[in-house]
mmCIF file of C-alpha atoms and ligand atoms in Angstrom:
data_model
loop_
_atom_site.group_PDB
_atom_site.id
_atom_site.type_symbol
_atom_site.label_atom_id
_atom_site.label_comp_id
_atom_site.label_asym_id
_atom_site.label_seq_id
_atom_site.Cartn_x
_atom_site.Cartn_y
_atom_site.Cartn_z
ATOM 1 C CA MET T 1 -4.297 -66.033 -14.996
ATOM 2 C CA LEU T 2 -6.337 -69.196 -16.155
ATOM 3 C CA PHE T 3 -3.729 -71.785 -16.632
ATOM 4 C CA GLN T 4 -2.872 -72.110 -20.649
ATOM 5 C CA LYS T 5 -1.890 -75.529 -21.408
ATOM 6 C CA LYS T 6 1.761 -74.901 -23.810
ATOM 7 C CA GLU T 7 0.927 -75.181 -27.843
ATOM 8 C CA LYS T 8 2.369 -78.444 -28.798
ATOM 9 C CA ILE T 9 5.101 -77.997 -31.453
ATOM 10 C CA SER T 10 5.597 -81.250 -32.932
ATOM 11 C CA LEU T 11 9.090 -82.949 -33.112
ATOM 12 C CA PRO T 12 9.711 -84.046 -37.228
ATOM 13 C CA GLU T 13 12.702 -85.330 -35.818
ATOM 14 C CA ILE T 14 15.471 -86.153 -33.219
ATOM 15 C CA ILE T 15 18.851 -85.929 -32.875
ATOM 16 C CA ASP T 16 21.049 -87.962 -30.685
ATOM 17 C CA ILE T 17 24.066 -85.909 -30.662
ATOM 18 C CA HIS T 18 25.981 -88.238 -28.143
ATOM 19 C CA SER T 19 26.641 -91.803 -28.862
ATOM 20 C CA HIS T 20 28.608 -94.904 -28.266
ATOM 21 C CA VAL T 21 26.565 -97.035 -31.231
ATOM 22 C CA LEU T 22 29.758 -98.291 -33.103
ATOM 23 C CA PRO T 23 31.174 -102.153 -31.511
ATOM 24 C CA GLY T 24 33.782 -102.649 -30.343
ATOM 25 C CA ILE T 25 35.716 -100.064 -30.412
ATOM 26 C CA ASP T 26 35.591 -98.278 -27.093
ATOM 27 C CA ASP T 27 33.370 -98.757 -24.150
ATOM 28 C CA GLY T 28 30.125 -99.099 -26.136
ATOM 29 C CA SER T 29 27.859 -101.755 -27.978
ATOM 30 C CA ARG T 30 30.310 -104.945 -27.419
ATOM 31 C CA HIS T 31 29.114 -105.940 -30.354
ATOM 32 C CA HIS T 32 27.270 -106.396 -34.160
ATOM 33 C CA ASP T 33 24.092 -107.555 -32.682
ATOM 34 C CA MET T 34 24.363 -105.211 -29.944
ATOM 35 C CA THR T 35 25.098 -102.148 -31.981
ATOM 36 C CA MET T 36 21.663 -103.278 -34.713
ATOM 37 C CA HIS T 37 19.430 -104.128 -31.132
ATOM 38 C CA MET T 38 20.652 -100.117 -30.116
ATOM 39 C CA LEU T 39 19.230 -98.588 -33.458
ATOM 40 C CA GLU T 40 16.531 -100.658 -33.575
ATOM 41 C CA ILE T 41 15.446 -99.071 -30.398
ATOM 42 C CA ALA T 42 16.275 -95.647 -30.978
ATOM 43 C CA VAL T 43 13.911 -95.768 -34.438
ATOM 44 C CA SER T 44 11.037 -96.767 -31.329
ATOM 45 C CA GLU T 45 11.784 -93.673 -29.716
ATOM 46 C CA GLY T 46 11.073 -92.046 -32.551
ATOM 47 C CA ILE T 47 15.120 -90.786 -33.069
ATOM 48 C CA THR T 48 16.176 -90.418 -36.235
ATOM 49 C CA THR T 49 19.795 -89.489 -36.729
ATOM 50 C CA ILE T 50 22.914 -90.339 -34.897
ATOM 51 C CA VAL T 51 26.014 -89.362 -34.086
ATOM 52 C CA ALA T 52 28.349 -92.205 -33.042
ATOM 53 C CA THR T 53 30.331 -90.222 -30.939
ATOM 54 C CA PRO T 54 34.111 -93.106 -29.969
ATOM 55 C CA HIS T 55 35.276 -92.409 -27.068
ATOM 56 C CA HIS T 56 39.115 -90.637 -27.781
ATOM 57 C CA MET T 57 40.156 -91.274 -24.688
ATOM 58 C CA PRO T 58 43.599 -93.218 -23.278
ATOM 59 C CA GLY T 59 42.213 -96.785 -21.923
ATOM 60 C CA LYS T 60 38.647 -96.704 -22.939
ATOM 61 C CA GLY T 61 40.027 -96.354 -27.206
ATOM 62 C CA TYR T 62 41.219 -94.403 -30.083
ATOM 63 C CA THR T 63 39.741 -94.716 -33.575
ATOM 64 C CA PRO T 64 41.036 -93.023 -36.467
ATOM 65 C CA PRO T 65 38.727 -91.021 -38.132
ATOM 66 C CA ASP T 66 38.946 -92.520 -41.159
ATOM 67 C CA LYS T 67 37.920 -96.130 -39.545
ATOM 68 C CA ILE T 68 34.720 -94.322 -37.624
ATOM 69 C CA ARG T 69 33.934 -92.930 -40.736
ATOM 70 C CA GLU T 70 34.212 -96.749 -42.525
ATOM 71 C CA MET T 71 31.932 -98.136 -40.031
ATOM 72 C CA VAL T 72 29.709 -95.585 -39.815
ATOM 73 C CA THR T 73 29.223 -95.983 -43.875
ATOM 74 C CA GLN T 74 29.055 -99.790 -43.265
ATOM 75 C CA LEU T 75 26.420 -99.288 -40.503
ATOM 76 C CA GLN T 76 23.882 -96.738 -42.990
ATOM 77 C CA ILE T 77 23.860 -99.574 -44.874
ATOM 78 C CA GLU T 78 23.279 -101.985 -42.725
ATOM 79 C CA ALA T 79 20.429 -99.811 -41.557
ATOM 80 C CA ASP T 80 19.095 -98.508 -45.074
ATOM 81 C CA ASN T 81 18.766 -102.254 -46.236
ATOM 82 C CA ALA T 82 16.873 -103.407 -42.947
ATOM 83 C CA ASP T 83 14.073 -100.040 -43.588
ATOM 84 C CA MET T 84 15.356 -98.491 -40.736
ATOM 85 C CA GLY T 85 14.913 -95.092 -41.583
ATOM 86 C CA ILE T 86 17.724 -93.765 -39.353
ATOM 87 C CA ARG T 87 20.463 -91.865 -40.234
ATOM 88 C CA ILE T 88 24.221 -92.540 -38.662
ATOM 89 C CA LEU T 89 26.751 -89.370 -38.780
ATOM 90 C CA PRO T 90 30.514 -89.453 -37.907
ATOM 91 C CA GLY T 91 31.888 -88.721 -34.710
ATOM 92 C CA ASN T 92 34.097 -88.939 -31.918
ATOM 93 C CA GLU T 93 34.231 -87.907 -27.211
ATOM 94 C CA LEU T 94 37.133 -85.738 -26.844
ATOM 95 C CA PHE T 95 38.526 -87.270 -23.553
ATOM 96 C CA TYR T 96 40.674 -83.722 -22.679
ATOM 97 C CA ARG T 97 44.051 -83.761 -21.544
ATOM 98 C CA GLU T 98 46.740 -81.405 -23.290
ATOM 99 C CA ASP T 99 48.314 -83.836 -26.060
ATOM 100 C CA LEU T 100 44.655 -83.666 -27.948
ATOM 101 C CA LEU T 101 45.594 -79.399 -29.075
ATOM 102 C CA ASP T 102 48.291 -81.155 -30.785
ATOM 103 C CA LEU T 103 46.079 -84.229 -32.547
ATOM 104 C CA LEU T 104 43.381 -81.663 -33.226
ATOM 105 C CA GLU T 105 45.719 -79.091 -35.031
ATOM 106 C CA GLU T 106 46.751 -82.160 -36.726
ATOM 107 C CA GLY T 107 43.397 -83.133 -37.985
ATOM 108 C CA GLN T 108 43.708 -86.637 -36.160
ATOM 109 C CA VAL T 109 40.452 -86.478 -34.447
ATOM 110 C CA MET T 110 36.826 -86.698 -35.760
ATOM 111 C CA GLY T 111 34.214 -83.172 -35.588
ATOM 112 C CA MET T 112 30.746 -84.174 -35.408
ATOM 113 C CA ASN T 113 30.010 -85.000 -38.568
ATOM 114 C CA GLY T 114 33.565 -83.869 -40.036
ATOM 115 C CA THR T 115 32.432 -80.506 -38.969
ATOM 116 C CA ASP T 116 34.873 -77.870 -37.096
ATOM 117 C CA TYR T 117 32.268 -79.393 -33.475
ATOM 118 C CA VAL T 118 34.051 -80.987 -31.287
ATOM 119 C CA LEU T 119 32.449 -83.317 -28.058
ATOM 120 C CA VAL T 120 34.579 -82.766 -25.347
ATOM 121 C CA GLU T 121 34.916 -84.362 -21.925
ATOM 122 C CA PHE T 122 36.217 -83.600 -18.916
ATOM 123 C CA ASP T 123 37.848 -86.404 -15.591
ATOM 124 C CA VAL T 124 35.039 -85.465 -13.597
ATOM 125 C CA MET T 125 37.353 -83.874 -10.803
ATOM 126 C CA ALA T 126 38.895 -81.426 -13.129
ATOM 127 C CA ASP T 127 38.300 -77.682 -11.895
ATOM 128 C CA ARG T 128 36.928 -74.764 -12.687
ATOM 129 C CA PRO T 129 40.032 -73.259 -14.092
ATOM 130 C CA TYR T 130 41.341 -76.353 -15.768
ATOM 131 C CA ILE T 131 38.108 -76.632 -17.941
ATOM 132 C CA ARG T 132 37.613 -72.357 -19.005
ATOM 133 C CA ASN T 133 41.506 -72.695 -19.842
ATOM 134 C CA ALA T 134 41.031 -76.553 -21.699
ATOM 135 C CA MET T 135 37.907 -74.912 -23.885
ATOM 136 C CA ARG T 136 39.617 -71.313 -24.697
ATOM 137 C CA ASN T 137 41.785 -73.629 -26.177
ATOM 138 C CA ILE T 138 40.400 -75.295 -28.068
ATOM 139 C CA LEU T 139 38.478 -72.425 -29.299
ATOM 140 C CA SER T 140 42.025 -71.028 -29.924
ATOM 141 C CA LEU T 141 42.660 -73.507 -32.939
ATOM 142 C CA GLY T 142 39.024 -72.364 -34.457
ATOM 143 C CA TYR T 143 37.144 -75.114 -32.663
ATOM 144 C CA LYS T 144 33.730 -75.133 -32.028
ATOM 145 C CA PRO T 145 33.542 -77.106 -28.527
ATOM 146 C CA ILE T 146 30.744 -79.105 -27.169
ATOM 147 C CA LEU T 147 30.945 -79.962 -23.636
ATOM 148 C CA ALA T 148 29.371 -83.101 -23.097
ATOM 149 C CA HIS T 149 27.243 -84.092 -19.543
ATOM 150 C CA VAL T 150 27.837 -80.503 -18.137
ATOM 151 C CA GLU T 151 25.617 -82.404 -15.439
ATOM 152 C CA ARG T 152 29.014 -84.248 -14.475
ATOM 153 C CA TYR T 153 31.276 -82.204 -12.833
ATOM 154 C CA PRO T 154 30.472 -80.905 -9.949
ATOM 155 C CA ALA T 155 33.223 -77.782 -10.328
ATOM 156 C CA ILE T 156 31.093 -76.483 -12.393
ATOM 157 C CA LEU T 157 27.792 -76.775 -10.686
ATOM 158 C CA GLY T 158 28.126 -74.499 -8.503
ATOM 159 C CA LYS T 159 28.057 -70.349 -7.787
ATOM 160 C CA ASP T 160 25.414 -70.268 -9.682
ATOM 161 C CA TYR T 161 26.436 -72.192 -12.969
ATOM 162 C CA GLU T 162 28.516 -69.185 -13.224
ATOM 163 C CA THR T 163 31.420 -70.873 -15.494
ATOM 164 C CA ILE T 164 28.496 -72.718 -17.159
ATOM 165 C CA ARG T 165 27.290 -68.972 -18.076
ATOM 166 C CA ILE T 166 30.947 -68.194 -18.891
ATOM 167 C CA LEU T 167 31.566 -70.314 -21.570
ATOM 168 C CA ARG T 168 28.339 -70.483 -23.171
ATOM 169 C CA LYS T 169 29.623 -66.869 -23.823
ATOM 170 C CA LEU T 170 32.888 -67.864 -25.042
ATOM 171 C CA GLY T 171 30.587 -69.205 -27.469
ATOM 172 C CA VAL T 172 30.982 -73.709 -25.699
ATOM 173 C CA LEU T 173 28.332 -75.397 -26.871
ATOM 174 C CA ILE T 174 26.704 -77.345 -23.891
ATOM 175 C CA GLN T 175 25.523 -81.179 -24.256
ATOM 176 C CA ALA T 176 23.495 -82.973 -21.551
ATOM 177 C CA ASN T 177 22.503 -86.851 -20.952
ATOM 178 C CA ALA T 178 18.094 -87.344 -20.949
ATOM 179 C CA ALA T 179 18.920 -90.121 -18.215
ATOM 180 C CA SER T 180 20.231 -86.925 -16.016
ATOM 181 C CA ILE T 181 17.223 -84.735 -16.979
ATOM 182 C CA THR T 182 15.127 -87.714 -16.257
ATOM 183 C CA GLY T 183 15.906 -88.240 -12.947
ATOM 184 C CA GLU T 184 17.648 -91.904 -13.625
ATOM 185 C CA VAL T 185 20.929 -91.182 -11.778
ATOM 186 C CA GLY T 186 19.388 -89.568 -8.558
ATOM 187 C CA LYS T 187 17.605 -86.679 -7.733
ATOM 188 C CA ASP T 188 20.556 -83.862 -7.450
ATOM 189 C CA THR T 189 21.378 -84.748 -11.280
ATOM 190 C CA GLN T 190 18.434 -83.891 -11.799
ATOM 191 C CA LYS T 191 17.309 -80.847 -9.668
ATOM 192 C CA HIS T 192 20.545 -79.545 -12.037
ATOM 193 C CA MET T 193 18.767 -80.449 -14.529
ATOM 194 C CA LYS T 194 16.200 -78.616 -14.397
ATOM 195 C CA LYS T 195 17.589 -75.721 -12.761
ATOM 196 C CA LEU T 196 20.229 -74.548 -15.526
ATOM 197 C CA LEU T 197 17.281 -75.682 -18.715
ATOM 198 C CA LYS T 198 15.256 -73.327 -17.093
ATOM 199 C CA GLU T 199 17.381 -71.077 -17.783
ATOM 200 C CA GLY T 200 18.089 -71.920 -20.654
ATOM 201 C CA LEU T 201 21.399 -72.866 -20.371
ATOM 202 C CA ILE T 202 21.565 -76.334 -21.757
ATOM 203 C CA ASP T 203 22.079 -76.354 -26.265
ATOM 204 C CA LEU T 204 21.367 -80.344 -26.581
ATOM 205 C CA VAL T 205 20.436 -83.516 -25.122
ATOM 206 C CA GLY T 206 21.773 -86.142 -26.447
ATOM 207 C CA THR T 207 21.189 -89.768 -24.645
ATOM 208 C CA ASP T 208 25.506 -91.223 -23.831
ATOM 209 C CA ALA T 209 24.014 -94.582 -24.909
ATOM 210 C CA HIS T 210 26.199 -97.157 -24.367
ATOM 211 C CA THR T 211 24.377 -100.250 -24.541
ATOM 212 C CA ASP T 212 20.614 -101.834 -25.569
ATOM 213 C CA ARG T 213 19.396 -102.462 -22.029
ATOM 214 C CA ASN T 214 20.096 -99.902 -19.215
ATOM 215 C CA ARG T 215 22.451 -96.965 -21.039
ATOM 216 C CA ALA T 216 20.196 -98.564 -24.218
ATOM 217 C CA PRO T 217 19.228 -94.910 -26.498
ATOM 218 C CA ARG T 218 15.912 -93.452 -24.828
ATOM 219 C CA MET T 219 14.735 -89.853 -25.585
ATOM 220 C CA GLN T 220 10.639 -90.150 -25.378
ATOM 221 C CA GLU T 221 10.577 -90.262 -21.649
ATOM 222 C CA CYS T 222 12.869 -87.466 -21.518
ATOM 223 C CA ILE T 223 11.205 -85.409 -23.784
ATOM 224 C CA LYS T 224 8.280 -85.810 -22.068
ATOM 225 C CA VAL T 225 9.867 -84.272 -18.920
ATOM 226 C CA LEU T 226 11.130 -81.233 -21.008
ATOM 227 C CA GLU T 227 8.033 -80.441 -22.125
ATOM 228 C CA LYS T 228 6.490 -80.234 -18.524
ATOM 229 C CA TRP T 229 9.870 -77.809 -17.575
ATOM 230 C CA CYS T 230 9.965 -75.657 -20.800
ATOM 231 C CA GLU T 231 9.173 -73.639 -23.299
ATOM 232 C CA PRO T 232 8.393 -76.229 -26.866
ATOM 233 C CA GLU T 233 10.119 -73.948 -28.924
ATOM 234 C CA TYR T 234 12.849 -74.473 -26.264
ATOM 235 C CA VAL T 235 12.145 -78.287 -26.354
ATOM 236 C CA GLN T 236 12.525 -78.945 -30.221
ATOM 237 C CA ALA T 237 15.754 -76.468 -30.001
ATOM 238 C CA LEU T 238 17.709 -79.444 -27.909
ATOM 239 C CA VAL T 239 16.183 -82.311 -29.450
ATOM 240 C CA TRP T 240 16.886 -81.425 -32.947
ATOM 241 C CA LYS T 241 17.046 -78.181 -34.148
ATOM 242 C CA ASN T 242 20.519 -77.295 -32.566
ATOM 243 C CA ALA T 243 22.133 -80.175 -33.240
ATOM 244 C CA SER T 244 20.731 -80.284 -37.031
ATOM 245 C CA GLU T 245 22.394 -76.704 -37.649
ATOM 246 C CA LEU T 246 25.733 -77.325 -35.683
ATOM 247 C CA LEU T 247 25.412 -80.789 -37.627
ATOM 248 C CA GLY T 248 25.368 -78.751 -41.155
ATOM 249 C CA ASP T 249 21.448 -79.993 -42.015
ATOM 250 C CA GLU T 250 20.759 -77.578 -44.882
ATOM 251 C CA LYS T 251 17.479 -76.526 -43.190
ATOM 252 C CA SER T 252 15.937 -76.943 -39.841
ATOM 253 C CA ILE T 253 12.905 -76.266 -40.149
HETATM 254 FE FE1 FE2 H 1 29.711 -90.558 -23.465
#
């Protein structure tokens, strides 16, 4: 069979589902100027929506939902005043520990754009049963977890990704970082990303941007790699459509 060039589907929108763009509340953006520069970079990368997901983690940051909403509203006003054409939505990156369940029940943490979807991270040494039980616990409360940067947990990258398959069956969405797909964090990680993507085991790609320098909100290089590895419809789902649906956008296509 002759080589067939994959038909390209354009990306009218790019949603960055994971970002530490809000200034001074976690280990992300240090100050207001850096935040504005991060937004400029995001716009130059074609990103049309950023979900601000500050850490909710002992020692790294703890900001109440009302404060996150207030900061996002203020940042949106500034972005609009500067005619940036970018939307910023509130979220949280929740570090899993037992008392997180109480906080979820009490509504003391921020879902993605106020929905039942919650971005959840673990200690990098968390084992398979721990991650599975944690996700079951979160689901049992009626929340829909998104596993942040799946590539960071060695325990679930083994055994032909059995745990990742189980998590997806349970209803967990799987997020990967753009820099892991481009190879910036190492070839081994990139190999895992390629396999996971080839098997359709990733649902969302985000930047997990922390600064305007080495961890900036960049997506274009990643999209180039995705276009080499994946069908156009899947690329579209990864960087836009799946995120759009979970954020409650009216219509994705
Ligand atoms: Fe993060």
